[in-house]
Short mmCIF file of C-alpha atoms in Angstrom, two decimals:
data_model
loop_
_atom_site.label_atom_id
_atom_site.label_comp_id
_atom_site.label_asym_id
_atom_site.label_seq_id
_atom_site.Cartn_x
_atom_site.Cartn_y
_atom_site.Cartn_z
CA MET A 248 21.15 27.24 7.18
CA ARG A 249 19.97 25.28 4.26
CA ILE A 250 22.63 22.94 2.76
CA LEU A 251 20.66 21.61 -0.23
CA ASN A 252 17.78 23.41 -2.11
CA PRO A 253 14.68 21.53 -2.87
CA GLY A 254 15.72 20.90 -6.50
CA THR A 255 18.96 19.20 -5.47
CA THR A 256 17.31 17.19 -2.78
CA ARG A 257 14.70 15.78 -5.41
CA SER A 258 17.61 15.11 -7.79
CA ALA A 259 19.27 13.04 -5.15
CA ALA A 260 16.23 11.41 -4.38
CA ALA A 261 15.65 10.56 -8.00
CA GLY A 262 19.01 8.93 -8.20
CA VAL A 263 18.45 6.82 -5.05
CA LEU A 264 15.06 5.67 -6.45
CA ALA A 265 16.53 4.86 -9.83
CA ALA A 266 19.09 2.61 -8.07
CA ALA A 267 16.35 0.94 -6.06
CA ALA A 268 14.42 0.18 -9.17
CA GLY A 269 17.35 -1.18 -10.96
CA SER A 270 18.46 -3.26 -7.81
CA ALA A 271 14.86 -4.72 -7.51
CA ALA A 272 14.81 -5.77 -11.17
CA ALA A 273 18.19 -7.30 -10.85
CA GLU A 274 17.30 -9.38 -7.71
CA LEU A 275 14.10 -10.60 -9.38
CA CYS A 276 16.08 -11.69 -12.48
CA ALA A 277 18.66 -13.35 -10.33
CA ALA A 278 16.04 -15.08 -8.36
CA LEU A 279 14.62 -16.46 -11.52
CA LEU A 280 18.10 -17.42 -12.91
CA ARG A 281 20.58 -18.09 -10.11
CA PRO A 282 21.07 -16.32 -6.70
CA GLU A 283 24.84 -16.17 -7.36
CA SER A 284 24.12 -13.96 -10.40
CA SER A 285 22.90 -11.11 -8.21
CA PRO A 286 25.03 -7.90 -8.74
CA LEU A 287 25.25 -7.23 -5.10
CA ILE A 288 26.52 -10.81 -4.45
CA GLY A 289 29.01 -10.69 -7.40
CA ILE A 290 30.42 -7.33 -6.33
CA GLY A 291 30.56 -8.35 -2.78
CA SER A 292 32.42 -11.50 -3.59
CA THR A 293 34.90 -9.58 -5.61
CA VAL A 294 35.53 -7.13 -2.71
CA ILE A 295 36.18 -10.06 -0.45
CA ASP A 296 38.62 -11.58 -2.90
CA ALA A 297 40.38 -8.24 -3.31
CA THR A 298 40.55 -7.52 0.58
CA PRO A 299 44.04 -7.85 2.03
CA THR A 300 44.55 -10.85 4.31
CA PRO A 301 45.04 -8.66 7.44
CA ALA A 302 41.75 -6.89 6.81
CA LYS A 303 40.02 -10.15 6.40
CA GLU A 304 41.55 -11.56 9.66
CA TYR A 305 40.34 -8.41 11.42
CA ALA A 306 36.87 -8.82 10.21
CA VAL A 307 36.63 -12.40 11.20
CA ARG A 308 38.14 -11.64 14.64
CA THR A 309 35.93 -8.61 15.29
CA PHE A 310 32.68 -9.42 13.65
CA GLY A 311 32.70 -13.17 13.40
CA ALA A 312 29.62 -14.56 11.50
CA TYR A 313 28.39 -10.85 11.04
CA ASP A 314 31.12 -9.80 8.68
CA LYS A 315 29.22 -10.70 5.55
CA PRO A 316 25.90 -8.79 6.56
CA LEU A 317 28.00 -5.81 7.57
CA LEU A 318 29.80 -5.90 4.28
CA LEU A 319 26.42 -5.99 2.36
CA ILE A 320 25.15 -3.08 4.52
CA ALA A 321 28.26 -1.04 3.68
CA MET A 322 27.82 -1.84 -0.05
CA ALA A 323 24.11 -0.71 0.14
CA ALA A 324 25.28 2.48 1.75
CA VAL A 325 28.00 3.32 -0.86
CA LEU A 326 25.19 2.38 -3.59
CA VAL A 327 22.89 5.05 -1.90
CA LEU A 328 25.82 7.77 -1.92
CA LEU A 329 26.79 6.95 -5.41
CA ALA A 330 23.22 6.96 -6.75
CA GLY A 331 22.36 10.28 -5.02
CA GLY A 332 25.41 11.80 -6.68
CA LEU A 333 24.32 10.61 -10.13
CA GLY A 334 20.92 12.10 -9.55
CA MET A 335 22.37 15.39 -8.76
CA VAL A 336 24.54 15.19 -11.89
CA ALA A 337 21.36 14.48 -13.88
CA ARG A 338 20.15 17.95 -13.23
CA ARG A 339 22.45 19.46 -15.69
CA ARG A 340 23.88 16.42 -17.63
CA PRO A 341 21.13 13.88 -17.98
CA ARG A 342 22.59 11.81 -20.68
CA SER A 343 25.97 11.69 -18.83
CA ALA A 344 24.23 10.40 -15.61
CA GLN A 345 22.15 7.80 -17.55
CA ALA A 346 25.34 6.66 -19.29
CA ALA A 347 27.02 6.30 -16.04
CA ALA A 348 24.14 4.42 -14.56
CA ALA A 349 24.30 1.95 -17.50
CA ALA A 350 28.00 1.71 -17.26
CA LEU A 351 27.83 0.68 -13.56
CA GLY A 352 25.60 -2.14 -14.74
CA VAL A 353 28.15 -3.15 -17.19
CA LEU A 354 30.91 -3.03 -14.47
CA ALA A 355 28.76 -5.11 -12.13
CA ALA A 356 28.19 -7.68 -14.80
CA ALA A 357 31.97 -7.90 -15.34
CA ALA A 358 32.35 -8.60 -11.67
CA VAL A 359 29.76 -11.22 -11.69
CA VAL A 360 30.98 -13.21 -14.73
CA SER A 361 34.55 -13.01 -13.39
CA ARG A 362 33.57 -15.24 -10.48
CA PRO A 363 34.96 -18.76 -10.74
CA ALA A 364 31.65 -20.61 -10.93
CA ALA A 365 29.78 -18.03 -13.14
CA ALA A 366 27.67 -18.89 -16.03
CA PRO A 367 27.24 -16.62 -19.24
CA LEU A 368 23.63 -15.66 -18.32
CA ASP A 369 24.93 -14.38 -14.89
CA ALA A 370 25.57 -11.09 -16.64
CA VAL A 371 22.02 -10.48 -17.18
CA PRO A 372 20.66 -9.22 -13.96
CA SER A 373 23.42 -6.59 -13.70
CA LEU A 374 22.91 -5.42 -17.20
CA LEU A 375 19.21 -5.13 -16.59
CA ALA A 376 19.91 -3.19 -13.38
CA GLY A 377 21.90 -0.46 -15.22
CA ALA A 378 19.25 -0.27 -18.00
CA VAL A 379 16.28 0.13 -15.54
CA ALA A 380 18.28 2.61 -13.51
CA ALA A 381 19.19 4.68 -16.53
CA VAL A 382 15.52 4.77 -17.66
CA VAL A 383 14.12 5.67 -14.38
CA LEU A 384 16.62 8.22 -13.61
CA GLY A 385 15.61 9.97 -16.99
CA LEU A 386 11.92 9.73 -16.12
CA LEU A 387 12.40 11.38 -12.72
CA THR A 388 14.67 14.10 -13.59
CA GLY A 389 13.36 15.11 -16.98
CA PRO A 390 12.35 14.09 -20.59
CA LEU A 391 14.79 11.66 -21.87
CA GLY A 392 17.34 13.15 -24.28
CA ALA A 393 16.20 16.77 -23.92
CA PRO A 394 19.14 19.13 -24.12
CA GLY A 395 20.03 21.80 -21.71
CA PRO A 396 19.79 22.14 -17.99
CA ALA A 397 16.14 23.36 -18.05
CA ALA A 398 14.94 19.99 -19.29
CA ALA A 399 17.05 18.13 -16.86
CA THR A 400 15.98 19.92 -13.77
CA VAL A 401 13.57 18.22 -11.21
CA PRO A 402 10.03 18.79 -12.29
CA ALA A 403 8.64 22.10 -10.97
CA ASP A 404 5.44 20.52 -10.01
CA ARG A 405 6.59 18.95 -6.61
CA ARG A 406 3.29 16.88 -6.58
CA ARG A 407 3.95 15.27 -9.88
CA PHE A 408 7.50 14.40 -8.73
CA LEU A 409 6.10 12.86 -5.50
CA LEU A 410 3.50 10.82 -7.41
CA ALA A 411 6.18 9.53 -9.75
CA ALA A 412 8.60 8.93 -6.92
CA GLY A 413 5.89 7.08 -5.07
CA ALA A 414 5.18 4.99 -8.12
CA VAL A 415 8.82 3.96 -8.50
CA ALA A 416 9.32 3.27 -4.80
CA GLY A 417 6.09 1.09 -4.75
CA SER A 418 7.09 -0.78 -7.80
CA SER A 419 10.56 -1.42 -6.50
CA LEU A 420 9.15 -2.70 -3.25
CA ALA A 421 6.68 -4.91 -4.99
CA VAL A 422 9.49 -6.40 -7.32
CA GLY A 423 11.73 -6.94 -4.61
CA GLY A 424 9.20 -8.58 -2.54
CA VAL A 425 8.51 -10.99 -5.43
CA ALA A 426 12.16 -11.71 -5.58
CA ALA A 427 12.39 -12.38 -1.88
CA THR A 428 9.42 -14.63 -2.13
CA ILE A 429 11.01 -16.61 -5.06
CA ARG A 430 14.02 -16.98 -2.93
CA VAL A 431 12.21 -18.14 0.16
CA LEU A 432 10.21 -20.69 -1.97
CA THR A 433 13.41 -22.04 -3.56
CA SER A 434 15.17 -22.10 -0.33
CA GLY A 435 12.19 -23.95 1.23
CA SER A 436 12.21 -26.48 -1.70
CA ALA A 437 15.83 -27.18 -1.28
CA GLU A 438 15.34 -27.67 2.55
CA ARG A 439 12.44 -30.06 1.85
CA ALA A 440 14.59 -32.14 -0.40
CA ARG A 441 17.25 -32.14 2.34
CA GLU A 442 14.81 -33.24 4.95
CA ALA A 443 13.60 -35.95 2.53
CA ILE A 444 16.99 -37.68 2.51
CA THR A 445 17.47 -40.72 4.68
CA LEU A 446 21.13 -41.34 5.23
CA PRO A 447 22.09 -45.18 5.32
CA PRO A 448 23.47 -46.45 8.74
CA PRO A 449 27.17 -46.55 8.70
CA VAL A 450 29.07 -49.73 7.83
CA GLN A 451 31.64 -48.53 10.49
CA PRO A 452 29.84 -46.95 13.39
CA ALA A 453 31.71 -44.77 15.88
CA GLY A 454 30.62 -46.52 18.85
CA PRO A 455 29.04 -45.12 22.06
CA ARG A 456 28.56 -41.29 22.13
CA ASN A 457 30.69 -39.29 24.59
CA THR A 458 28.16 -38.39 27.49
CA THR A 459 30.31 -35.67 29.04
CA PRO A 460 28.58 -32.41 28.82
CA GLY A 461 30.13 -29.98 26.31
CA PHE A 462 32.00 -32.60 24.37
CA TYR A 463 30.02 -32.25 21.23
CA THR A 464 29.16 -28.90 19.79
CA PRO A 465 25.39 -28.39 18.82
CA VAL A 466 25.08 -28.21 15.08
CA THR A 467 23.34 -24.85 15.58
CA ASP A 468 26.27 -23.52 17.32
CA PHE A 469 28.94 -25.01 15.11
CA TYR A 470 31.23 -22.29 13.77
CA ARG A 471 31.08 -21.01 10.12
CA VAL A 472 33.86 -19.34 8.43
CA ASP A 473 33.84 -18.98 4.53
CA THR A 474 33.64 -16.35 1.76
CA ALA A 475 30.19 -17.14 0.53
CA LEU A 476 27.82 -14.16 0.64
CA THR A 477 24.92 -16.26 -0.28
CA LEU A 478 24.68 -20.01 0.60
CA PRO A 479 24.96 -22.23 -2.53
CA ARG A 480 21.65 -24.07 -2.85
CA VAL A 481 22.72 -27.36 -4.44
CA ASP A 482 20.09 -29.63 -5.92
CA VAL A 483 21.08 -32.98 -4.60
CA ARG A 484 19.29 -34.62 -7.62
CA GLN A 485 21.58 -32.74 -9.95
CA TRP A 486 24.85 -32.92 -7.79
CA ARG A 487 27.84 -34.68 -9.29
CA LEU A 488 31.32 -35.27 -8.01
CA ARG A 489 33.95 -35.36 -10.56
CA ILE A 490 37.54 -36.82 -9.78
CA HIS A 491 39.94 -36.03 -12.47
CA GLY A 492 43.38 -34.47 -13.36
CA MET A 493 46.52 -36.58 -12.59
CA VAL A 494 44.52 -39.80 -12.29
CA ASP A 495 44.49 -43.16 -14.39
CA ARG A 496 40.70 -43.58 -14.32
CA PRO A 497 38.51 -40.44 -14.04
CA LEU A 498 35.40 -40.90 -11.99
CA THR A 499 31.97 -39.27 -11.81
CA LEU A 500 29.54 -39.98 -9.08
CA ASP A 501 26.10 -38.92 -8.22
CA PHE A 502 24.73 -38.69 -4.67
CA GLU A 503 23.10 -42.23 -4.58
CA GLN A 504 26.27 -43.68 -5.91
CA LEU A 505 28.46 -42.05 -3.34
CA LEU A 506 26.13 -43.30 -0.61
CA ALA A 507 26.28 -46.74 -1.96
CA ARG A 508 29.94 -47.00 -1.29
CA GLY A 509 29.13 -47.38 2.55
CA LEU A 510 29.52 -44.73 5.29
CA ILE A 511 31.88 -44.46 8.15
CA GLU A 512 30.95 -42.58 11.41
CA ARG A 513 33.59 -40.74 13.22
CA ASP A 514 33.85 -38.02 16.10
CA ILE A 515 36.24 -35.34 14.61
CA THR A 516 37.14 -31.83 15.84
CA LEU A 517 37.23 -29.29 13.02
CA ASN A 518 38.96 -25.96 13.53
CA CYS A 519 39.66 -22.89 11.49
CA VAL A 520 43.18 -21.43 10.94
CA SER A 521 41.80 -18.02 11.83
CA ASN A 522 41.10 -19.09 15.23
CA GLU A 523 42.99 -16.84 17.77
CA VAL A 524 44.43 -18.27 20.96
CA GLY A 525 41.41 -19.21 23.00
CA GLY A 526 39.13 -18.43 20.23
CA PRO A 527 35.61 -19.88 19.38
CA TYR A 528 36.08 -21.23 15.72
CA ILE A 529 36.53 -24.88 16.76
CA GLY A 530 33.89 -27.58 17.34
CA THR A 531 33.44 -31.31 17.65
CA THR A 532 30.60 -33.44 16.21
CA ARG A 533 29.86 -36.82 14.93
CA TRP A 534 30.46 -36.99 11.18
CA LEU A 535 29.04 -39.50 8.78
CA GLY A 536 30.71 -39.84 5.29
CA VAL A 537 32.43 -41.86 2.63
CA PRO A 538 36.11 -42.56 3.04
CA LEU A 539 38.09 -40.66 0.58
CA ALA A 540 41.23 -42.75 0.21
CA PRO A 541 39.45 -45.73 -1.43
CA LEU A 542 38.07 -43.29 -4.13
CA LEU A 543 41.41 -41.80 -4.89
CA ARG A 544 42.92 -45.27 -5.18
CA GLN A 545 40.02 -46.30 -7.44
CA ALA A 546 40.84 -43.37 -9.70
CA GLY A 547 44.54 -44.12 -9.46
CA VAL A 548 46.68 -41.43 -8.25
CA GLY A 549 49.19 -40.50 -11.05
CA PRO A 550 52.93 -40.27 -10.47
CA GLY A 551 53.85 -36.88 -9.08
CA ALA A 552 50.56 -35.72 -7.95
CA ASP A 553 50.91 -34.37 -4.51
CA GLN A 554 47.75 -32.11 -4.20
CA VAL A 555 44.19 -32.88 -4.08
CA VAL A 556 42.50 -29.70 -5.40
CA ALA A 557 38.91 -29.47 -4.12
CA ARG A 558 36.38 -27.27 -5.98
CA SER A 559 33.23 -25.97 -4.53
CA ALA A 560 29.80 -25.18 -6.15
CA ASP A 561 30.58 -21.50 -5.58
CA GLY A 562 34.16 -21.69 -7.25
CA MET A 563 36.19 -21.94 -4.03
CA THR A 564 39.38 -23.97 -4.32
CA LEU A 565 41.11 -25.76 -1.54
CA GLY A 566 44.44 -27.74 -1.73
CA THR A 567 45.06 -30.75 0.52
CA PRO A 568 48.30 -32.85 0.43
CA VAL A 569 47.75 -36.19 -1.04
CA GLU A 570 49.60 -37.80 1.62
CA THR A 571 47.19 -36.51 4.22
CA VAL A 572 44.41 -38.31 2.50
CA LEU A 573 46.27 -41.67 1.99
CA ASP A 574 48.10 -41.99 5.35
CA GLY A 575 45.40 -43.85 7.03
CA ARG A 576 43.53 -41.01 8.75
CA ASP A 577 39.74 -40.77 8.43
CA ALA A 578 39.62 -38.33 5.60
CA MET A 579 36.17 -38.50 4.05
CA LEU A 580 33.51 -36.90 1.98
CA ALA A 581 31.16 -35.99 4.71
CA VAL A 582 27.29 -36.09 4.10
CA GLY A 583 26.04 -35.94 7.76
CA MET A 584 26.50 -34.01 11.06
CA ASP A 585 25.13 -35.54 14.20
CA GLY A 586 23.05 -38.23 12.40
CA ARG A 587 21.39 -35.78 9.87
CA PRO A 588 22.20 -34.50 6.43
CA LEU A 589 24.61 -31.60 6.37
CA PRO A 590 22.94 -28.20 6.89
CA PRO A 591 23.26 -25.80 3.79
CA GLU A 592 25.65 -23.54 5.82
CA HIS A 593 27.96 -26.45 6.45
CA GLY A 594 28.27 -27.81 2.91
CA PHE A 595 25.09 -29.54 1.90
CA PRO A 596 25.05 -32.09 0.20
CA VAL A 597 28.79 -33.00 0.44
CA ARG A 598 31.78 -31.60 2.01
CA MET A 599 35.23 -32.80 2.38
CA LEU A 600 36.67 -33.38 5.74
CA THR A 601 40.41 -34.04 6.60
CA PRO A 602 41.14 -34.62 10.35
CA GLY A 603 44.33 -32.97 11.57
CA VAL A 604 44.41 -30.32 8.80
CA TYR A 605 42.85 -26.68 9.27
CA GLY A 606 39.69 -26.22 7.40
CA TYR A 607 41.08 -24.01 4.63
CA ALA A 608 43.24 -26.76 3.38
CA GLY A 609 41.08 -29.93 3.89
CA SER A 610 37.41 -29.29 4.48
CA CYS A 611 35.89 -27.96 1.11
CA LYS A 612 32.23 -27.28 1.50
CA TRP A 613 29.52 -27.82 -1.24
CA ILE A 614 32.28 -29.86 -3.07
CA THR A 615 31.77 -30.68 -6.79
CA GLU A 616 35.26 -31.73 -7.96
CA LEU A 617 38.49 -33.35 -6.90
CA GLU A 618 41.50 -32.71 -9.15
CA LEU A 619 44.78 -34.41 -8.53
CA ALA A 620 47.54 -32.07 -9.27
CA ARG A 621 50.94 -30.70 -8.16
CA PHE A 622 51.64 -27.95 -5.57
CA ALA A 623 54.18 -26.67 -8.16
CA ASP A 624 51.36 -26.20 -10.81
CA PHE A 625 48.46 -24.66 -8.94
CA ASP A 626 47.88 -22.44 -5.89
CA PRO A 627 44.45 -22.60 -4.48
CA TYR A 628 42.46 -19.64 -3.16
CA TRP A 629 43.91 -19.12 0.27
CA VAL A 630 47.50 -20.12 -0.82
CA ARG A 631 47.39 -17.41 -3.41
CA ARG A 632 46.66 -14.95 -0.59
CA GLY A 633 49.69 -16.06 1.40
CA TRP A 634 48.43 -18.80 3.56
CA ALA A 635 50.65 -21.87 3.98
CA ARG A 636 50.27 -24.67 1.66
CA HIS A 637 50.68 -27.40 4.33
CA ALA A 638 48.35 -26.68 7.32
CA PRO A 639 48.63 -29.36 9.99
CA VAL A 640 46.60 -28.37 13.13
CA ARG A 641 48.81 -26.93 15.96
CA THR A 642 48.66 -28.23 19.46
CA ALA A 643 46.55 -25.80 21.47
CA SER A 644 44.51 -25.54 24.56
CA ARG A 645 41.77 -23.29 25.95
CA ILE A 646 40.26 -22.32 29.36
CA ASP A 647 36.54 -22.18 29.15
CA ARG A 648 35.47 -21.93 32.82
CA PRO A 649 35.80 -19.49 34.54
CA ALA A 650 35.18 -16.81 31.87
CA PRO A 651 37.71 -14.06 31.56
CA PHE A 652 37.53 -11.41 34.19
CA ALA A 653 35.02 -13.40 36.15
CA GLU A 654 34.40 -12.88 39.93
CA VAL A 655 34.59 -16.35 41.70
CA ALA A 656 34.02 -17.29 45.28
CA ALA A 657 37.40 -17.80 47.15
CA GLY A 658 37.90 -21.52 47.99
CA THR A 659 37.55 -24.46 45.61
CA VAL A 660 36.94 -23.28 42.11
CA ALA A 661 36.32 -25.57 39.08
CA VAL A 662 38.62 -24.66 36.19
CA ALA A 663 37.88 -26.56 32.97
CA GLY A 664 38.51 -26.30 29.19
CA VAL A 665 39.64 -28.29 26.17
CA ALA A 666 42.91 -29.01 24.48
CA TRP A 667 43.51 -30.45 20.97
CA ALA A 668 46.29 -31.80 18.45
CA GLN A 669 44.34 -33.51 15.83
CA GLY A 670 46.37 -36.45 14.42
CA ARG A 671 48.63 -36.63 17.40
CA GLY A 672 46.38 -36.60 20.43
CA ILE A 673 46.86 -34.89 23.86
CA ARG A 674 49.31 -36.47 26.36
CA ALA A 675 49.03 -33.87 29.13
CA VAL A 676 47.55 -30.50 30.03
CA GLU A 677 48.92 -28.13 32.67
CA LEU A 678 47.58 -25.11 34.45
CA GLN A 679 49.55 -22.29 36.09
CA VAL A 680 48.08 -19.99 38.53
CA ASP A 681 49.79 -16.64 38.81
CA ASP A 682 53.65 -17.45 38.73
CA GLY A 683 53.33 -20.57 40.67
CA PRO A 684 54.32 -24.14 39.31
CA TRP A 685 52.74 -25.82 36.51
CA GLN A 686 50.07 -28.26 37.82
CA GLN A 687 48.92 -31.44 35.84
CA VAL A 688 45.14 -31.27 35.27
CA GLU A 689 42.78 -34.22 34.87
CA LEU A 690 42.07 -35.30 31.44
CA LEU A 691 38.38 -36.54 30.96
CA PRO A 692 37.84 -39.78 29.07
CA GLY A 693 36.23 -40.10 25.72
CA GLY A 694 38.69 -37.89 23.61
CA GLY A 695 40.69 -39.36 20.76
CA ALA A 696 43.56 -38.46 18.55
CA ASP A 697 41.11 -36.58 16.10
CA THR A 698 39.15 -34.89 18.77
CA TRP A 699 39.67 -32.27 21.45
CA VAL A 700 40.16 -33.54 25.06
CA GLN A 701 38.17 -32.09 27.90
CA TRP A 702 40.23 -31.25 31.10
CA ARG A 703 39.41 -30.01 34.56
CA TYR A 704 41.06 -28.82 37.80
CA ARG A 705 39.96 -28.04 41.34
CA TRP A 706 41.66 -24.80 42.29
CA GLN A 707 41.96 -23.54 45.75
CA ALA A 708 41.57 -19.78 45.11
CA ALA A 709 42.71 -17.21 47.66
CA PRO A 710 41.09 -13.85 47.63
CA GLY A 711 42.42 -11.33 45.24
CA GLY A 712 43.28 -11.05 41.59
CA HIS A 713 44.80 -14.09 39.77
CA ARG A 714 46.20 -15.07 36.35
CA LEU A 715 45.42 -18.43 34.83
CA ARG A 716 47.46 -19.96 32.06
CA VAL A 717 47.10 -23.31 30.28
CA ARG A 718 49.34 -25.36 27.90
CA ALA A 719 49.07 -28.84 26.43
CA THR A 720 51.51 -31.46 25.37
CA ASP A 721 50.68 -33.65 22.39
CA GLY A 722 50.85 -37.24 21.79
CA THR A 723 54.65 -37.01 20.58
CA GLY A 724 55.75 -35.39 23.66
CA ARG A 725 55.84 -31.72 22.25
CA THR A 726 54.46 -28.96 24.44
CA GLN A 727 52.75 -26.08 22.73
CA PRO A 728 54.90 -22.98 22.52
CA GLU A 729 54.50 -20.09 24.66
CA ARG A 730 55.36 -17.43 22.03
CA ARG A 731 52.28 -15.66 20.70
CA ALA A 732 51.79 -15.70 16.98
CA THR A 733 48.76 -14.60 14.91
CA PRO A 734 46.86 -17.13 12.89
CA PHE A 735 48.37 -15.89 9.54
CA PRO A 736 49.96 -17.82 7.83
CA ASP A 737 49.58 -21.13 9.38
CA GLY A 738 47.76 -20.91 12.64
CA ALA A 739 48.02 -19.12 16.04
CA THR A 740 50.43 -20.20 18.81
CA GLY A 741 50.56 -19.18 22.51
CA TRP A 742 49.31 -20.06 25.93
CA HIS A 743 45.73 -19.02 26.58
CA THR A 744 45.79 -16.68 29.60
CA LEU A 745 42.95 -14.89 31.43
CA ALA A 746 42.40 -12.91 34.61
CA VAL A 747 39.87 -13.68 37.39
CA THR A 748 39.25 -12.24 40.83
CA ALA A 749 38.35 -14.44 43.91
CA THR A 750 36.27 -12.65 46.55
#
């Protein structure tokens, strides 16, 4: 049975092609202006901001680093359906369909310019998309402005339509290709500028590297959790850090001035508040950066200021308690990971790093501003969405080997993992097999108060199924709680548990 007649099918195709032409024009314009001005990015970022916290947590937990590509794919699918519908409307109401296409461009422009770091010209790509889509829709479905359904029907000459559609599709692909090429060249230029940077040696080295396998997380494997649909490409030559707000002496530093203050080198474990019990959103590396406390003291923290509001190049805001920067921990403005400049996905050229605080409250990437303020006066991005204002890292532990549901040979089995309580350190780790007594495990040397600690245990496994559980006690003597709690609003709790079979 035929569901759509040829005229309806061609009308729907005309709508999709019009949307493709508008999108290609917008992407080229955005590539020439700013990547952040892309309507797809602007609308996607607005969708992320409007998504309820439980849905965001589900996306991070389920899809990990693929959550953003999947969002863009879903948005593209919605656009195709919407465009096809407009094409079918254009058969009988061409002017209304064209007006709707232009209106969608205006709505996209509104979404783009509403972004925290938006510039006035960021509206241009979206407006251009609406205009191009409206014009192409009119050309493919009938003469512009002709009244009545006859003028709005798909051209009777199928060949003429196919030629016109092919021309539009080819032009859209060509324009989109140019836009992609510009983005690649721009990205390549930014990467070459990054590669050209030679970071000075630290004035306070971290000392010998830990040689235990697995202690450091390779930079390529380091987790990434943020809301950026496109990586901010910050020109290090134009980068500035502004320190202002409730300070006595506002400061502005460029990248060279920041490096000239002297760098410290520290091994620090960073973890995300979205990490489930036993989850992967944690990593350890050797960081290189400028101590933050002396900068704030130079600016002069004003009376009553209890929050450092960090702002990113993409408009993200994070709030960090002033006390966690000034209490002696190695809070820093990091410029390097593992001896090299920060990768773009981890905040190049500069990110904030606050040991012992979850990333959403102390590790702003692509940082451009530090504003001294009060918690009572301003809620940063995540706090406005229900997350806790104060976010000290909870004591936690994880079993890394054997893997969940693994089959192991009966006899001596190596059980190993990590435990962390940044700022407090780990005093002990215990393992429980089935419902037996808790056994102290061996803590490997090399870990510190601001890093995870590796542990291992030689388990004599009897044949059959078994349950392994782990718990840690921090440097203050407090053992992590057994009660399971989800990450929202201030970090997950519970003992990591897994099942294995010995054969």
